[in-house]
CSV table of C-alpha atoms in Angstrom, one decimal:
chain,number,residue,atom,x,y,z
A,292,UNK,CA,0.0,0.2,-0.2
A,293,UNK,CA,1.6,3.3,-1.1
A,294,UNK,CA,0.7,7.0,-0.5
A,295,UNK,CA,1.1,9.2,-3.6
A,296,UNK,CA,0.0,12.7,-4.8
A,297,UNK,CA,-2.8,11.2,-6.8
A,298,UNK,CA,-3.9,8.6,-3.7
A,299,UNK,CA,-4.2,11.7,-1.9
A,300,UNK,CA,-6.2,13.5,-4.8
A,301,UNK,CA,-8.3,10.5,-5.4
A,302,UNK,CA,-9.0,10.0,-1.8
A,303,UNK,CA,-9.7,13.4,-1.2
A,304,UNK,CA,-12.3,13.5,-4.7
A,305,UNK,CA,-14.2,10.2,-3.7
A,306,UNK,CA,-14.7,10.9,0.1
A,307,UNK,CA,-16.0,14.5,-1.1
A,308,UNK,CA,-18.3,13.0,-3.5
A,309,UNK,CA,-19.6,10.2,-0.9
A,310,UNK,CA,-20.0,12.5,1.6
A,311,UNK,CA,-22.4,14.9,-0.6
A,312,UNK,CA,-24.4,12.0,-1.7
A,313,UNK,CA,-24.7,10.6,1.6
A,314,UNK,CA,-26.0,14.2,2.4
A,315,UNK,CA,-28.3,14.7,-0.3
A,316,UNK,CA,-29.7,11.4,0.8
A,317,UNK,CA,-29.9,11.8,4.6
A,318,UNK,CA,-31.9,15.0,4.1
A,319,UNK,CA,-34.0,13.0,2.0
A,320,UNK,CA,-34.7,10.5,4.8
A,321,UNK,CA,-33.3,8.2,2.1
A,322,UNK,CA,-30.7,7.0,4.0
A,323,UNK,CA,-32.2,7.0,7.2
A,324,UNK,CA,-35.0,4.2,5.6
A,325,UNK,CA,-32.5,2.0,4.1
A,326,UNK,CA,-30.0,1.8,7.0
A,327,UNK,CA,-31.2,3.5,10.2
A,328,UNK,CA,-29.2,6.5,12.3
A,329,UNK,CA,-26.6,4.0,13.2
A,330,UNK,CA,-25.9,3.0,9.6
A,331,UNK,CA,-25.5,6.6,8.6
A,332,UNK,CA,-23.0,7.0,11.3
A,333,UNK,CA,-21.0,4.3,9.8
A,334,UNK,CA,-21.1,5.4,6.3
A,335,UNK,CA,-19.8,8.6,7.5
A,336,UNK,CA,-17.2,7.4,9.8
A,337,UNK,CA,-15.8,5.2,6.8
A,338,UNK,CA,-15.6,8.4,4.9
A,339,UNK,CA,-13.8,9.7,7.8
A,340,UNK,CA,-11.8,7.1,8.3
A,341,UNK,CA,-10.7,6.8,4.4
A,342,UNK,CA,-9.6,10.7,4.5
A,343,UNK,CA,-7.2,10.1,7.2
A,344,UNK,CA,-5.9,6.8,5.2
A,345,UNK,CA,-5.4,8.0,1.5
A,346,UNK,CA,-3.7,5.0,0.6
A,347,UNK,CA,-3.6,3.2,-3.0
A,348,UNK,CA,-5.4,-0.1,-1.7
A,349,UNK,CA,-4.0,-3.7,-3.4
A,350,UNK,CA,-7.3,-4.2,-5.5
A,351,UNK,CA,-7.2,-0.2,-6.8
A,352,UNK,CA,-8.0,-0.1,-10.9
A,353,UNK,CA,-6.5,2.2,-13.0
A,354,UNK,CA,-8.9,4.8,-14.6
A,355,UNK,CA,-8.3,6.2,-18.1
A,356,UNK,CA,-8.7,10.2,-17.8
A,357,UNK,CA,-7.7,10.5,-21.9
A,358,UNK,CA,-6.7,14.4,-22.3
A,359,UNK,CA,-8.3,15.7,-19.4
A,360,UNK,CA,-5.4,14.1,-16.9
A,361,UNK,CA,-2.4,14.9,-19.2
A,362,UNK,CA,-3.9,18.4,-19.1
A,363,UNK,CA,-4.3,18.1,-15.1
A,364,UNK,CA,-1.0,16.6,-14.7
A,365,UNK,CA,1.1,18.7,-16.6
A,366,UNK,CA,-1.1,21.9,-14.8
A,367,UNK,CA,-0.3,21.3,-11.4
A,368,UNK,CA,3.1,20.8,-12.2
A,369,UNK,CA,3.6,24.2,-13.9
A,370,UNK,CA,6.3,26.2,-12.4
A,371,UNK,CA,5.4,29.2,-10.4
A,372,UNK,CA,9.1,30.0,-9.3
A,373,UNK,CA,11.0,28.8,-12.2
A,374,UNK,CA,14.4,29.9,-10.4
A,375,UNK,CA,14.1,27.4,-7.4
A,376,UNK,CA,11.8,24.8,-9.0
A,377,UNK,CA,8.6,25.4,-7.3
A,378,UNK,CA,5.5,23.9,-8.8
A,379,UNK,CA,1.7,24.6,-8.2
A,380,UNK,CA,1.2,21.4,-6.6
A,381,UNK,CA,4.3,22.2,-4.0
A,382,UNK,CA,2.7,25.6,-3.1
A,383,UNK,CA,-0.6,23.9,-2.9
A,384,UNK,CA,0.6,21.4,-0.3
A,385,UNK,CA,2.8,24.1,1.4
A,386,UNK,CA,-0.1,26.1,2.3
A,387,UNK,CA,-2.0,22.9,3.2
A,388,UNK,CA,0.5,21.7,5.7
A,389,UNK,CA,0.9,25.3,7.0
A,390,UNK,CA,-2.8,25.5,7.4
A,391,UNK,CA,-2.9,21.9,9.0
A,392,UNK,CA,-0.3,22.9,11.5
A,393,UNK,CA,-2.3,26.2,12.3
A,394,UNK,CA,-5.7,24.5,13.0
A,395,UNK,CA,-4.5,21.6,14.9
A,396,UNK,CA,-2.7,23.7,16.7
A,397,UNK,CA,-5.7,25.4,17.8
A,398,UNK,CA,-7.7,22.3,18.3
A,399,UNK,CA,-5.2,21.1,20.8
A,400,UNK,CA,-4.7,24.7,22.5
A,401,UNK,CA,-8.9,24.7,22.5
A,402,UNK,CA,-8.5,21.4,24.1
A,403,UNK,CA,-5.8,21.6,26.8
A,404,UNK,CA,-7.6,24.9,27.7
A,405,UNK,CA,-10.6,23.2,28.6
A,406,UNK,CA,-9.1,20.1,30.5
A,407,UNK,CA,-7.0,22.9,32.9
A,408,UNK,CA,-10.5,24.5,33.7
A,409,UNK,CA,-12.0,21.3,34.0
A,410,UNK,CA,-9.0,20.6,36.4
A,411,UNK,CA,-9.7,23.3,38.8
A,412,UNK,CA,-13.5,22.7,39.2
A,413,UNK,CA,-13.9,21.7,42.8
A,414,UNK,CA,-15.5,17.8,43.3
A,415,UNK,CA,-18.5,17.9,45.7
A,416,UNK,CA,-20.0,14.8,46.6
A,417,UNK,CA,-23.3,14.9,45.2
A,418,UNK,CA,-24.8,11.5,46.3
A,419,UNK,CA,-28.0,11.4,44.9
A,420,UNK,CA,-26.6,11.8,41.6
A,421,UNK,CA,-23.7,9.0,42.5
A,422,UNK,CA,-26.4,7.1,43.2
A,423,UNK,CA,-29.0,7.3,40.4
A,424,UNK,CA,-25.2,6.9,38.2
A,425,UNK,CA,-25.2,3.3,39.9
A,426,UNK,CA,-28.7,2.6,39.3
A,427,UNK,CA,-27.6,3.4,35.0
A,428,UNK,CA,-24.4,1.4,35.4
A,429,UNK,CA,-26.0,-1.2,36.7
A,430,UNK,CA,-22.3,-2.3,38.0
A,431,UNK,CA,-21.1,-3.6,35.2
A,432,UNK,CA,-19.0,-0.6,33.3
A,433,UNK,CA,-16.2,1.9,34.3
A,434,UNK,CA,-17.6,4.6,36.4
A,435,UNK,CA,-17.3,8.3,34.8
A,436,UNK,CA,-16.4,11.1,37.0
A,437,UNK,CA,-19.7,13.4,38.0
A,438,UNK,CA,-18.6,17.1,38.7
A,439,UNK,CA,-21.1,19.7,39.4
A,440,UNK,CA,-20.2,23.3,38.1
A,441,UNK,CA,-21.6,26.6,37.5
A,442,UNK,CA,-19.7,26.9,34.4
A,443,UNK,CA,-21.8,25.5,32.2
A,444,UNK,CA,-25.7,26.1,32.0
A,445,UNK,CA,-26.8,22.4,30.4
A,446,UNK,CA,-25.3,18.7,30.9
A,447,UNK,CA,-22.2,18.1,29.0
A,448,UNK,CA,-19.9,15.1,29.2
A,449,UNK,CA,-16.2,14.9,27.9
A,450,UNK,CA,-13.1,12.3,27.9
A,451,UNK,CA,-11.6,9.9,25.9
A,452,UNK,CA,-10.0,8.2,28.5
A,453,UNK,CA,-10.9,10.0,31.9
A,454,UNK,CA,-14.8,10.1,30.8
A,455,UNK,CA,-16.7,12.7,33.0
A,456,UNK,CA,-20.3,13.8,33.4
A,457,UNK,CA,-20.8,17.4,34.1
A,458,UNK,CA,-23.8,18.7,35.6
A,459,UNK,CA,-24.9,22.6,36.1
A,460,UNK,CA,-24.9,23.9,39.7
A,461,UNK,CA,-29.0,23.6,39.4
A,462,UNK,CA,-31.9,21.8,41.4
A,463,UNK,CA,-33.1,18.8,39.5
A,464,UNK,CA,-35.9,16.3,40.4
A,465,UNK,CA,-34.6,12.8,40.5
A,466,UNK,CA,-36.6,11.6,37.7
A,467,UNK,CA,-34.9,14.6,35.7
A,468,UNK,CA,-31.4,13.9,36.8
A,469,UNK,CA,-31.9,10.0,36.1
A,470,UNK,CA,-32.8,10.8,32.6
A,471,UNK,CA,-30.1,13.3,32.3
A,472,UNK,CA,-27.0,10.9,34.0
A,473,UNK,CA,-28.6,8.3,31.2
A,474,UNK,CA,-28.4,10.5,28.3
A,475,UNK,CA,-24.7,12.2,28.9
A,476,UNK,CA,-23.7,8.1,29.9
A,477,UNK,CA,-24.8,6.9,26.8
A,478,UNK,CA,-22.9,9.5,24.8
A,479,UNK,CA,-19.4,8.5,26.3
A,480,UNK,CA,-20.2,4.7,26.2
A,481,UNK,CA,-21.2,5.2,22.3
A,482,UNK,CA,-17.4,6.9,22.3
A,483,UNK,CA,-19.3,10.1,20.6
A,484,UNK,CA,-16.6,12.3,22.4
A,485,UNK,CA,-14.5,10.5,20.4
A,486,UNK,CA,-16.0,10.8,17.2
A,487,UNK,CA,-16.3,14.2,17.5
A,488,UNK,CA,-12.5,14.8,18.1
A,489,UNK,CA,-11.8,12.6,15.1
A,490,UNK,CA,-14.2,15.0,12.9
A,491,UNK,CA,-12.5,17.6,14.4
A,492,UNK,CA,-9.3,16.5,13.2
A,493,UNK,CA,-9.8,15.6,9.9
A,494,UNK,CA,-11.7,19.0,9.6
A,495,UNK,CA,-7.9,20.7,10.8
A,496,UNK,CA,-6.4,18.3,8.4
A,497,UNK,CA,-8.6,18.9,5.7
A,498,UNK,CA,-9.7,22.8,6.4
A,499,UNK,CA,-9.9,23.7,2.8
A,500,UNK,CA,-12.4,21.5,1.7
A,501,UNK,CA,-16.3,22.7,2.8
A,502,UNK,CA,-17.8,19.0,2.4
A,503,UNK,CA,-15.5,18.4,5.7
A,504,UNK,CA,-17.6,20.6,7.5
A,505,UNK,CA,-20.5,19.1,6.2
A,506,UNK,CA,-19.5,15.9,7.4
A,507,UNK,CA,-19.0,17.5,10.7
A,508,UNK,CA,-22.3,19.0,10.8
A,509,UNK,CA,-24.1,16.2,9.7
A,510,UNK,CA,-22.3,13.8,11.7
A,511,UNK,CA,-23.5,15.6,15.0
A,512,UNK,CA,-26.8,15.4,13.6
A,513,UNK,CA,-27.0,11.9,13.3
């Protein structure tokens, strides 16, 4: 399996086409009728993983492109700076890599800032929430940490390895708390946080491709 200029471009091209087709079919509910929400997520994840691994697969077959491929090949290899032999595709890759480093850096910085903020939240033992979490877990799964904080207004969850359920500093009835914890724990159990992180990384890597943002939007919706 090889990674070449052409394998990267073909990966981007066909993944983008699939994302667009899946999005149109999902909007018309055709995709949901055929393969359900879980199936939609699997199809989108396939596109996401394919973008991360732009390799030429062993069973790949060449497609004849005629005059267009020849023209495209010559166009991207046109020298924009003749003295130092810099070609168009090399300029594009330099801009691409610079943008990817910038966006990945911003993503890592924002995630690190969030983790630092969470680590400063004082831990208060919430007996009612802990008891409800025990009921939800049925003592079978690894126990996530529960924290209450005034820094958020709605319940949420975070963490890939160190999983946490965050609750606002509000009063909830026992029934409300049960469904809130069940909802957030289901996100953690399904690794939705990891999936969102993967999609954000892909958006940072392919920052110039508008269809990856469509992928992120529809993944969150699904």
